[in-house]
CSV table of C-alpha atoms in Angstrom, one decimal:
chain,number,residue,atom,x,y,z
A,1,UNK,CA,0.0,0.0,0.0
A,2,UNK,CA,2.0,3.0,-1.4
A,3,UNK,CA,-0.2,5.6,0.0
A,4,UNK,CA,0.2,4.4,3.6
A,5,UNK,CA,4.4,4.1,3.0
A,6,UNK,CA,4.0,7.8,1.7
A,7,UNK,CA,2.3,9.2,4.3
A,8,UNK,CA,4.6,7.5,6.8
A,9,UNK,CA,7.8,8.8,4.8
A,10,UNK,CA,5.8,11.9,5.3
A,11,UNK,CA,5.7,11.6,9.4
A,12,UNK,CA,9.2,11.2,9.1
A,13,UNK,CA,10.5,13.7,7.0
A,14,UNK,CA,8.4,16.3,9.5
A,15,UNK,CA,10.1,14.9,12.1
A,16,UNK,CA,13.7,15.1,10.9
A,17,UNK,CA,12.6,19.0,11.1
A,18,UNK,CA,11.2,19.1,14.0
A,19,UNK,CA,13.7,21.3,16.6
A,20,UNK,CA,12.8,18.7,19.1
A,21,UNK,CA,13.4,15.6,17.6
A,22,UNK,CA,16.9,17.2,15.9
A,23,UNK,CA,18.0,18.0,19.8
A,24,UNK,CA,17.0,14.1,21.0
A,25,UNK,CA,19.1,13.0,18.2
A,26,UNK,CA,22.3,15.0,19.3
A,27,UNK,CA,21.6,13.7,22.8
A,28,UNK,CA,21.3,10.4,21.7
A,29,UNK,CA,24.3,10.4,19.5
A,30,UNK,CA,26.7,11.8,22.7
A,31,UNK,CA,25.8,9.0,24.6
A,32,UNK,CA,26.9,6.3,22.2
A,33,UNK,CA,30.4,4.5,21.5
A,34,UNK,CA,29.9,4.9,17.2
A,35,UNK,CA,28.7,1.3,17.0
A,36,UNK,CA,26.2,1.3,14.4
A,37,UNK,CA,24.9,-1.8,14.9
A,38,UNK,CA,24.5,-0.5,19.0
A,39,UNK,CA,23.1,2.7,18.1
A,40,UNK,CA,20.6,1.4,15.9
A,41,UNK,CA,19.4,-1.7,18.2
A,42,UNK,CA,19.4,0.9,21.1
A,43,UNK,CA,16.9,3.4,19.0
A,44,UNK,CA,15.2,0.0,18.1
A,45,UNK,CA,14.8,-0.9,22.0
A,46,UNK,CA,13.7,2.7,23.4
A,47,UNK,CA,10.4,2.2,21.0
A,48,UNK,CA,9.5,-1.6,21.3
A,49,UNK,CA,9.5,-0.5,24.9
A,50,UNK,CA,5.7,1.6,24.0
A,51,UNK,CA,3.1,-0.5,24.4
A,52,UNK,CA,1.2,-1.4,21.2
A,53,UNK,CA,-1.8,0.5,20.2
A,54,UNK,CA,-4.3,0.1,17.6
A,55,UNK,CA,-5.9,3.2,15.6
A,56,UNK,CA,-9.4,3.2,15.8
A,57,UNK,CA,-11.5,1.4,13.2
A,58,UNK,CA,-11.6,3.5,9.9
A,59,UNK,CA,-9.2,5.6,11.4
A,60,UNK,CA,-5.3,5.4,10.7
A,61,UNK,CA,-3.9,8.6,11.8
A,62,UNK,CA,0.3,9.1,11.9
A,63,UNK,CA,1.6,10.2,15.8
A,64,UNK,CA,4.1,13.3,15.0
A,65,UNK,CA,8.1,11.7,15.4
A,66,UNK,CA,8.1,13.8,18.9
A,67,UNK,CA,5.6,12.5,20.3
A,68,UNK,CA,6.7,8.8,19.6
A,69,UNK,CA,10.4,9.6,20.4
A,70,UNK,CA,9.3,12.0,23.6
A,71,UNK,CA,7.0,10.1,25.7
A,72,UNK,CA,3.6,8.4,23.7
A,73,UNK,CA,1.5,6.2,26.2
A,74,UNK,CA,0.8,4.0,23.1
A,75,UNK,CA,1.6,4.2,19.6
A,76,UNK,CA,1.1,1.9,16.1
A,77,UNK,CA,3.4,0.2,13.6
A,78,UNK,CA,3.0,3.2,11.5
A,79,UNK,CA,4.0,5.6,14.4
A,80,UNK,CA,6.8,3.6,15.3
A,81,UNK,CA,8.0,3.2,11.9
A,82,UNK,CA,8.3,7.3,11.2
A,83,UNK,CA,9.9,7.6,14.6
A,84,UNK,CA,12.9,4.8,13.6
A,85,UNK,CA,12.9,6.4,10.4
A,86,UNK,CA,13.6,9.6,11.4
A,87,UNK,CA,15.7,9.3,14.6
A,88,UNK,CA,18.1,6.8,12.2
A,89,UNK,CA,18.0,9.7,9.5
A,90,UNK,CA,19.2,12.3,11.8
A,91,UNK,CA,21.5,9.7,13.8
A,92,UNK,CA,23.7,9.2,10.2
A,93,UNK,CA,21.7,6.1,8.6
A,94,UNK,CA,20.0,5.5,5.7
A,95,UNK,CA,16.5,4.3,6.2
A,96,UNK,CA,12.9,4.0,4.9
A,97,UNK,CA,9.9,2.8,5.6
A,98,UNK,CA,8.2,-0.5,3.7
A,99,UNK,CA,4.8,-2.2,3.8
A,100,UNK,CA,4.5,-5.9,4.4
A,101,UNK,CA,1.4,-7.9,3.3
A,102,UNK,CA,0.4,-10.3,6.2
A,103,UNK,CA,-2.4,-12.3,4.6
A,104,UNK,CA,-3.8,-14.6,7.3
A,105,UNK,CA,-3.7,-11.2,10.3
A,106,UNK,CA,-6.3,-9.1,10.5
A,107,UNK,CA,-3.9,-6.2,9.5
A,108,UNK,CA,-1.0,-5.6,7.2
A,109,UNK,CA,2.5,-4.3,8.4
A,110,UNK,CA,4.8,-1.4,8.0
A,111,UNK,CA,8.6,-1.5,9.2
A,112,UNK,CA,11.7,0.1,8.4
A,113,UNK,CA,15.0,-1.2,6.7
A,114,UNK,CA,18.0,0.9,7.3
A,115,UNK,CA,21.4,0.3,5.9
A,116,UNK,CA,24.2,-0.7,8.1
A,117,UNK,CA,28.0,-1.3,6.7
A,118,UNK,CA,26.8,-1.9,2.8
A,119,UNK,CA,24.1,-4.4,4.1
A,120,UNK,CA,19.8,-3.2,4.2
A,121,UNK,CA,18.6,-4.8,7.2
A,122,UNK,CA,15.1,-5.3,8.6
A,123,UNK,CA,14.9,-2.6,11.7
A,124,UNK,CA,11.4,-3.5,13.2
A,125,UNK,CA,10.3,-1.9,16.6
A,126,UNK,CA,7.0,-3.3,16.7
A,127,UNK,CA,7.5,-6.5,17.9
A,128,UNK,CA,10.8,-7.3,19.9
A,129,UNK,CA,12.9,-7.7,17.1
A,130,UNK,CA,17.1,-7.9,16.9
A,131,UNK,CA,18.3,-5.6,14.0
A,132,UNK,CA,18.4,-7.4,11.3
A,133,UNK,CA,15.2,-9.9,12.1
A,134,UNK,CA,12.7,-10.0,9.8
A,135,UNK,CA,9.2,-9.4,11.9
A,136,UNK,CA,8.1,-12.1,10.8
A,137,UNK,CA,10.8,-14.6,12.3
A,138,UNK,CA,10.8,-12.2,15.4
A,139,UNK,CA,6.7,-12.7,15.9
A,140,UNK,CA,7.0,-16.2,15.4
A,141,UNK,CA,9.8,-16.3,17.8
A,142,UNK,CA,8.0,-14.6,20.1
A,143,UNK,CA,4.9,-16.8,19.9
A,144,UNK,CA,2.9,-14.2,18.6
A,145,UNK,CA,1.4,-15.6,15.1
A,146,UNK,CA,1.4,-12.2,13.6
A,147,UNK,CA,3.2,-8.7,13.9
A,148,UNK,CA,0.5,-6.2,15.0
Protein backbone atom coordinates (compact mmCIF):
# COMPACT_ATOMS: atom_id res chain seq x y z
CA UNK A 1 0.00 0.00 0.00
CA UNK A 2 1.98 3.02 -1.35
CA UNK A 3 -0.19 5.65 0.03
CA UNK A 4 0.22 4.45 3.65
CA UNK A 5 4.38 4.07 3.04
CA UNK A 6 4.03 7.77 1.71
CA UNK A 7 2.32 9.18 4.35
CA UNK A 8 4.63 7.48 6.76
CA UNK A 9 7.77 8.82 4.85
CA UNK A 10 5.81 11.87 5.31
CA UNK A 11 5.75 11.65 9.36
CA UNK A 12 9.17 11.20 9.12
CA UNK A 13 10.47 13.70 7.02
CA UNK A 14 8.40 16.34 9.49
CA UNK A 15 10.09 14.91 12.07
CA UNK A 16 13.67 15.12 10.85
CA UNK A 17 12.56 18.99 11.08
CA UNK A 18 11.25 19.10 14.03
CA UNK A 19 13.67 21.31 16.63
CA UNK A 20 12.79 18.69 19.10
CA UNK A 21 13.43 15.58 17.58
CA UNK A 22 16.86 17.20 15.89
CA UNK A 23 17.95 18.02 19.79
CA UNK A 24 17.05 14.08 21.02
CA UNK A 25 19.14 13.00 18.23
CA UNK A 26 22.32 14.98 19.32
CA UNK A 27 21.56 13.73 22.85
CA UNK A 28 21.33 10.38 21.75
CA UNK A 29 24.34 10.41 19.45
CA UNK A 30 26.71 11.79 22.65
CA UNK A 31 25.78 8.99 24.63
CA UNK A 32 26.90 6.34 22.16
CA UNK A 33 30.39 4.49 21.46
CA UNK A 34 29.89 4.86 17.17
CA UNK A 35 28.69 1.26 17.00
CA UNK A 36 26.23 1.30 14.45
CA UNK A 37 24.94 -1.78 14.95
CA UNK A 38 24.52 -0.51 19.05
CA UNK A 39 23.07 2.70 18.11
CA UNK A 40 20.59 1.41 15.93
CA UNK A 41 19.43 -1.68 18.16
CA UNK A 42 19.35 0.90 21.11
CA UNK A 43 16.85 3.39 19.04
CA UNK A 44 15.18 0.03 18.08
CA UNK A 45 14.81 -0.86 21.99
CA UNK A 46 13.70 2.70 23.37
CA UNK A 47 10.39 2.18 20.96
CA UNK A 48 9.51 -1.56 21.35
CA UNK A 49 9.52 -0.47 24.86
CA UNK A 50 5.75 1.65 24.01
CA UNK A 51 3.13 -0.47 24.41
CA UNK A 52 1.23 -1.38 21.23
CA UNK A 53 -1.76 0.49 20.18
CA UNK A 54 -4.31 0.13 17.59
CA UNK A 55 -5.86 3.21 15.64
CA UNK A 56 -9.44 3.20 15.84
CA UNK A 57 -11.47 1.43 13.24
CA UNK A 58 -11.65 3.52 9.88
CA UNK A 59 -9.15 5.60 11.39
CA UNK A 60 -5.30 5.45 10.69
CA UNK A 61 -3.93 8.59 11.77
CA UNK A 62 0.33 9.09 11.89
CA UNK A 63 1.58 10.18 15.85
CA UNK A 64 4.10 13.26 15.04
CA UNK A 65 8.08 11.70 15.36
CA UNK A 66 8.13 13.85 18.89
CA UNK A 67 5.58 12.49 20.35
CA UNK A 68 6.65 8.82 19.59
CA UNK A 69 10.36 9.56 20.35
CA UNK A 70 9.29 12.03 23.62
CA UNK A 71 6.96 10.12 25.66
CA UNK A 72 3.63 8.39 23.67
CA UNK A 73 1.54 6.16 26.25
CA UNK A 74 0.77 3.99 23.05
CA UNK A 75 1.56 4.18 19.61
CA UNK A 76 1.05 1.87 16.13
CA UNK A 77 3.38 0.20 13.57
CA UNK A 78 3.03 3.18 11.55
CA UNK A 79 4.02 5.64 14.38
CA UNK A 80 6.80 3.57 15.29
CA UNK A 81 8.01 3.16 11.86
CA UNK A 82 8.27 7.27 11.25
CA UNK A 83 9.91 7.60 14.58
CA UNK A 84 12.91 4.82 13.64
CA UNK A 85 12.92 6.37 10.35
CA UNK A 86 13.55 9.62 11.36
CA UNK A 87 15.72 9.28 14.62
CA UNK A 88 18.12 6.76 12.24
CA UNK A 89 18.04 9.74 9.55
CA UNK A 90 19.23 12.27 11.77
CA UNK A 91 21.52 9.67 13.77
CA UNK A 92 23.73 9.21 10.18
CA UNK A 93 21.66 6.12 8.57
CA UNK A 94 20.01 5.51 5.70
CA UNK A 95 16.47 4.25 6.24
CA UNK A 96 12.88 3.98 4.94
CA UNK A 97 9.89 2.75 5.61
CA UNK A 98 8.22 -0.46 3.75
CA UNK A 99 4.78 -2.22 3.76
CA UNK A 100 4.49 -5.92 4.37
CA UNK A 101 1.42 -7.93 3.34
CA UNK A 102 0.37 -10.33 6.19
CA UNK A 103 -2.36 -12.29 4.59
CA UNK A 104 -3.77 -14.63 7.33
CA UNK A 105 -3.69 -11.19 10.29
CA UNK A 106 -6.26 -9.07 10.46
CA UNK A 107 -3.86 -6.18 9.52
CA UNK A 108 -0.98 -5.61 7.16
CA UNK A 109 2.48 -4.29 8.35
CA UNK A 110 4.82 -1.41 8.00
CA UNK A 111 8.57 -1.53 9.18
CA UNK A 112 11.74 0.08 8.43
CA UNK A 113 15.04 -1.16 6.67
CA UNK A 114 18.03 0.85 7.35
CA UNK A 115 21.44 0.27 5.90
CA UNK A 116 24.19 -0.73 8.08
CA UNK A 117 27.99 -1.30 6.73
CA UNK A 118 26.85 -1.92 2.77
CA UNK A 119 24.10 -4.41 4.14
CA UNK A 120 19.81 -3.22 4.17
CA UNK A 121 18.63 -4.79 7.16
CA UNK A 122 15.10 -5.25 8.63
CA UNK A 123 14.89 -2.63 11.66
CA UNK A 124 11.36 -3.55 13.24
CA UNK A 125 10.34 -1.91 16.60
CA UNK A 126 7.05 -3.34 16.73
CA UNK A 127 7.51 -6.53 17.93
CA UNK A 128 10.82 -7.33 19.92
CA UNK A 129 12.87 -7.74 17.07
CA UNK A 130 17.10 -7.92 16.91
CA UNK A 131 18.30 -5.60 14.00
CA UNK A 132 18.41 -7.44 11.31
CA UNK A 133 15.17 -9.88 12.05
CA UNK A 134 12.71 -10.03 9.85
CA UNK A 135 9.20 -9.37 11.85
CA UNK A 136 8.07 -12.10 10.77
CA UNK A 137 10.84 -14.57 12.29
CA UNK A 138 10.76 -12.15 15.44
CA UNK A 139 6.72 -12.69 15.89
CA UNK A 140 7.04 -16.24 15.37
CA UNK A 141 9.76 -16.30 17.76
CA UNK A 142 7.96 -14.62 20.15
CA UNK A 143 4.85 -16.77 19.91
CA UNK A 144 2.89 -14.24 18.56
CA UNK A 145 1.38 -15.64 15.11
CA UNK A 146 1.41 -12.18 13.62
CA UNK A 147 3.21 -8.74 13.91
CA UNK A 148 0.52 -6.22 15.02
Amino acid sequence: MTDLVDRVEDAAQLGERDPEVVSWARRFAAGTRGDAAGTIACVMRRLQSIPYRADPPGSDPILPVREVLLGCSACDCEDRTAAVVAALRLLGYVAWPVYIEQPRAPQDHVTARVMVGGRVLWCDTTVAAELGEHPFTAAERLGMGHVQ
